[in-house]
Amino acid sequence: GSGQQRCATFTYKTGMDEAHQRELAIIQGLAPGLERGELSLVYQPKMALADANVHQVEALARWLHPELGPIAPDEFIQLAERSGQIRLVTEWVVGQITRDLAQWREEGLDLGVAINLSADEIAQTALEQTLAPLFQAVGEAESITLEVTESALLREPENALQNLRALQARGARISVDDFGTGYSSLAQLKQLAPDELKIDKAFICDLADTPADQFIVDLIIDLGHKLGLEVVAEGIENASAWRYLSRKGVDLMQGYFLARPMPAGDVADWFADHQA
Ligand code: C2E
Ligand code: CA
Ligand code: CA
Ligand code: CA
C-alpha cells in the first residue's frame, strides 16, 4: 500500500542526487498521472498564407504534476522514451484528439490536426495500431499530419520508412519537424518523401536581424518548393519575421505572434475570429 511507497521514495532521496530523483519521479509518475488526468493537450493554430480558411492545429502535451508543478514536454517526452512509455503517451494523445475532433465538429469546425511522434516510435511496428483510432475518427474534410524529426530516420531507416509509407497510404501527411537542425542528408530527405518541411524555430526567432538565418530560410523554402512540398515556419514571434516569411511564400505560419497553444475549448472561437 501507500506506506511501502513512502519508504521506497525515502530510500531514493537519500541515495541519489536531485536531478536523478526528479527523473525517477517523472518516470514513475507518468502512467498514474495519465490515469489521474494530470496531462492535457493544448492546440496551436497554423495559418495558411494563401487561404485563411485552412484550419490546422498542432497538438502539444502538457503535464501539471501535483508536486512538481508544470513539467515541460521536452523533459517528460524524452523520459517517456527512455523508460519505454512513449507508446502509452501517444495512445493517450490519440484518444484525447479523437474526443476533441468530435467536439470541434459539433461546433461546426473541420480541423486538420498535427501530432508529434518521437524518434523511437517511428520505427515500431505498433505505430499504425496506435494511430488507428485517429484514422477512424478523422472525417472527409479533416486531415492528420504526423510531425517527425530528421533523427527519427537515422535509427532504423527501413522500418521507419515502411511505417511512414503505410501511414501516408492511409491519408496522413508527413512533416519533417525541426528541419535544418538534424543530421540527415538530402538523399535521406528524398527517400523519406515527406509532404511538408517545418523550418525549426531557431532560424525564425531573430530572422529579421540575422542575415545568416535569412539565407538558410530562403534555401529551405526553395528546396521544399522545388521538391513539391509545403513549407511551414514555426516560432514566429514578431511582425517582421511574419512579413519576411509572407514575402518568401511560406505556406503555413505558426508562432506566438499568431497564437499561443490553447485549450481545445478555445480553438473554434479562435478560428472564427481569424476567418477571412
Ligand atoms: P516542437 O514539436 O518543435 O513544438 C514547438 C514548440 O515551440 C512547442 O513547445 C511550442 O509551444 C513552442 N512554440 C510555439 N510557438 C512559439 C514561438 O513563437 N516562440 C517560441 N519560443 N516557442 C514557440 P512545447 O509545447 O513546450 O513542446 C516542446 C516539444 O515537446 C515539441 O517541440 C515536441 O517535440 C515535444 N512534444 C510536445 N507534445 C508532444 C507529444 O504529444 N508527443 C511527442 N512525441 N512530443 C511532444
Ligand atoms: Ca512539432
Ligand atoms: Ca519544431
Ligand atoms: Ca523541437
Short mmCIF file of C-alpha atoms in Angstrom, two decimals, residues 60-206:
data_model
loop_
_atom_site.label_atom_id
_atom_site.label_comp_id
_atom_site.label_asym_id
_atom_site.label_seq_id
_atom_site.Cartn_x
_atom_site.Cartn_y
_atom_site.Cartn_z
CA LEU A 60 1.12 19.76 -27.73
CA ALA A 61 1.14 17.83 -24.47
CA ARG A 62 1.07 19.46 -21.03
CA TRP A 63 1.56 17.88 -17.62
CA LEU A 64 0.60 19.56 -14.38
CA HIS A 65 2.17 17.40 -11.69
CA PRO A 66 0.61 17.70 -8.20
CA GLU A 67 4.02 18.12 -6.51
CA LEU A 68 6.46 19.12 -9.25
CA GLY A 69 4.16 21.64 -10.92
CA PRO A 70 4.15 22.05 -14.72
CA ILE A 71 6.57 19.68 -16.46
CA ALA A 72 7.61 20.67 -19.99
CA PRO A 73 7.12 18.10 -22.75
CA ASP A 74 10.77 18.48 -23.73
CA GLU A 75 11.53 16.92 -20.35
CA PHE A 76 8.86 14.26 -19.90
CA ILE A 77 8.62 13.07 -23.52
CA GLN A 78 12.31 12.25 -23.55
CA LEU A 79 11.98 10.39 -20.24
CA ALA A 80 8.92 8.56 -21.54
CA GLU A 81 11.01 7.40 -24.50
CA ARG A 82 13.89 6.29 -22.32
CA SER A 83 11.62 4.35 -19.99
CA GLY A 84 9.67 2.62 -22.76
CA GLN A 85 6.45 4.56 -22.06
CA ILE A 86 6.17 6.69 -25.18
CA ARG A 87 3.51 4.45 -26.68
CA LEU A 88 1.40 4.99 -23.59
CA VAL A 89 1.66 8.75 -24.13
CA THR A 90 0.85 8.58 -27.85
CA GLU A 91 -2.14 6.32 -27.17
CA TRP A 92 -3.44 8.89 -24.72
CA VAL A 93 -2.76 11.76 -27.17
CA VAL A 94 -4.69 9.91 -29.89
CA GLY A 95 -7.64 9.28 -27.57
CA GLN A 96 -7.76 12.91 -26.46
CA ILE A 97 -7.56 14.28 -30.02
CA THR A 98 -10.32 11.92 -31.09
CA ARG A 99 -12.60 13.40 -28.42
CA ASP A 100 -11.57 16.97 -29.27
CA LEU A 101 -12.21 16.41 -33.00
CA ALA A 102 -15.74 15.27 -32.18
CA GLN A 103 -16.26 18.37 -30.04
CA TRP A 104 -14.98 20.72 -32.77
CA ARG A 105 -17.19 19.04 -35.35
CA GLU A 106 -20.17 19.76 -33.10
CA GLU A 107 -19.05 23.39 -33.09
CA GLY A 108 -19.02 23.31 -36.89
CA LEU A 109 -15.26 23.19 -37.31
CA ASP A 110 -13.40 20.69 -39.53
CA LEU A 111 -9.78 20.74 -38.43
CA GLY A 112 -6.51 19.37 -39.64
CA VAL A 113 -4.60 18.07 -36.65
CA ALA A 114 -0.85 17.59 -36.38
CA ILE A 115 0.63 15.29 -33.77
CA ASN A 116 4.25 14.89 -32.73
CA LEU A 117 5.80 11.46 -32.87
CA SER A 118 9.08 10.75 -31.18
CA ALA A 119 12.00 9.22 -32.99
CA ASP A 120 11.70 5.97 -31.05
CA GLU A 121 8.22 5.08 -32.13
CA ILE A 122 8.52 5.83 -35.85
CA ALA A 123 10.24 2.50 -36.44
CA GLN A 124 7.97 0.47 -34.17
CA THR A 125 5.55 -1.91 -35.82
CA ALA A 126 2.87 -0.96 -33.28
CA LEU A 127 2.70 2.60 -34.62
CA GLU A 128 -0.07 2.04 -37.14
CA GLN A 129 -2.14 0.30 -34.50
CA THR A 130 -1.55 3.11 -32.01
CA LEU A 131 -2.75 5.67 -34.54
CA ALA A 132 -5.69 3.62 -35.84
CA PRO A 133 -8.38 5.34 -33.70
CA LEU A 134 -7.27 8.67 -35.14
CA PHE A 135 -7.74 7.45 -38.71
CA GLN A 136 -11.18 6.16 -37.78
CA ALA A 137 -12.14 9.46 -36.18
CA VAL A 138 -10.98 11.80 -38.90
CA GLY A 139 -13.62 12.97 -41.37
CA GLU A 140 -13.53 13.81 -45.07
CA ALA A 141 -12.75 17.47 -44.59
CA GLU A 142 -10.18 16.86 -41.88
CA SER A 143 -6.58 15.76 -42.06
CA ILE A 144 -3.83 14.19 -39.97
CA THR A 145 -0.26 15.42 -40.08
CA LEU A 146 2.46 13.42 -38.36
CA GLU A 147 5.40 15.57 -37.29
CA VAL A 148 8.63 13.58 -37.15
CA THR A 149 12.21 14.75 -36.70
CA GLU A 150 15.03 14.02 -39.08
CA SER A 151 16.81 11.92 -36.46
CA ALA A 152 13.85 9.54 -36.46
CA LEU A 153 15.09 8.20 -39.75
CA LEU A 154 18.65 7.57 -38.72
CA ARG A 155 17.98 4.77 -36.23
CA GLU A 156 16.12 2.10 -38.17
CA PRO A 157 15.55 3.71 -41.54
CA GLU A 158 13.95 0.70 -43.20
CA ASN A 159 11.27 0.15 -40.56
CA ALA A 160 10.68 3.86 -40.24
CA LEU A 161 10.23 4.34 -43.97
CA GLN A 162 7.92 1.35 -44.25
CA ASN A 163 5.78 2.69 -41.40
CA LEU A 164 5.61 6.19 -42.81
CA ARG A 165 4.69 4.91 -46.30
CA ALA A 166 1.85 2.87 -44.80
CA LEU A 167 0.59 5.89 -42.88
CA GLN A 168 0.78 8.11 -45.94
CA ALA A 169 -1.22 5.47 -47.80
CA ARG A 170 -3.91 5.86 -45.12
CA GLY A 171 -4.03 9.57 -45.82
CA ALA A 172 -1.65 11.00 -43.25
CA ARG A 173 0.65 13.86 -44.18
CA ILE A 174 4.27 13.52 -43.05
CA SER A 175 6.02 16.65 -41.83
CA VAL A 176 9.73 16.88 -41.07
CA ASP A 177 9.83 18.82 -37.80
CA ASP A 178 12.76 20.99 -36.67
CA PHE A 179 14.05 20.90 -40.23
CA GLY A 180 17.58 22.18 -40.60
CA THR A 181 18.79 21.15 -37.15
CA GLY A 182 19.22 17.40 -37.71
CA TYR A 183 21.91 15.46 -39.42
CA SER A 184 20.03 13.84 -42.24
CA SER A 185 21.28 14.18 -45.78
CA LEU A 186 19.38 15.40 -48.79
CA ALA A 187 19.41 11.84 -50.08
CA GLN A 188 17.57 10.77 -46.94
CA LEU A 189 15.09 13.58 -47.35
CA LYS A 190 14.38 12.42 -50.87
CA GLN A 191 13.91 8.87 -49.64
CA LEU A 192 11.63 9.95 -46.83
CA ALA A 193 9.38 11.75 -49.33
CA PRO A 194 7.52 13.86 -46.78
CA ASP A 195 4.62 16.18 -47.55
CA GLU A 196 5.91 19.10 -45.54
CA LEU A 197 9.07 20.70 -44.17
CA LYS A 198 8.81 22.56 -40.90
CA ILE A 199 11.62 25.07 -40.52
CA ASP A 200 12.99 24.97 -36.98
CA LYS A 201 12.20 27.98 -34.80
CA ALA A 202 15.91 28.52 -34.14
CA PHE A 203 16.12 30.05 -37.64
CA ILE A 204 12.91 32.06 -37.24
CA CYS A 205 13.01 33.85 -33.90
CA ASP A 206 15.60 36.52 -34.90
#
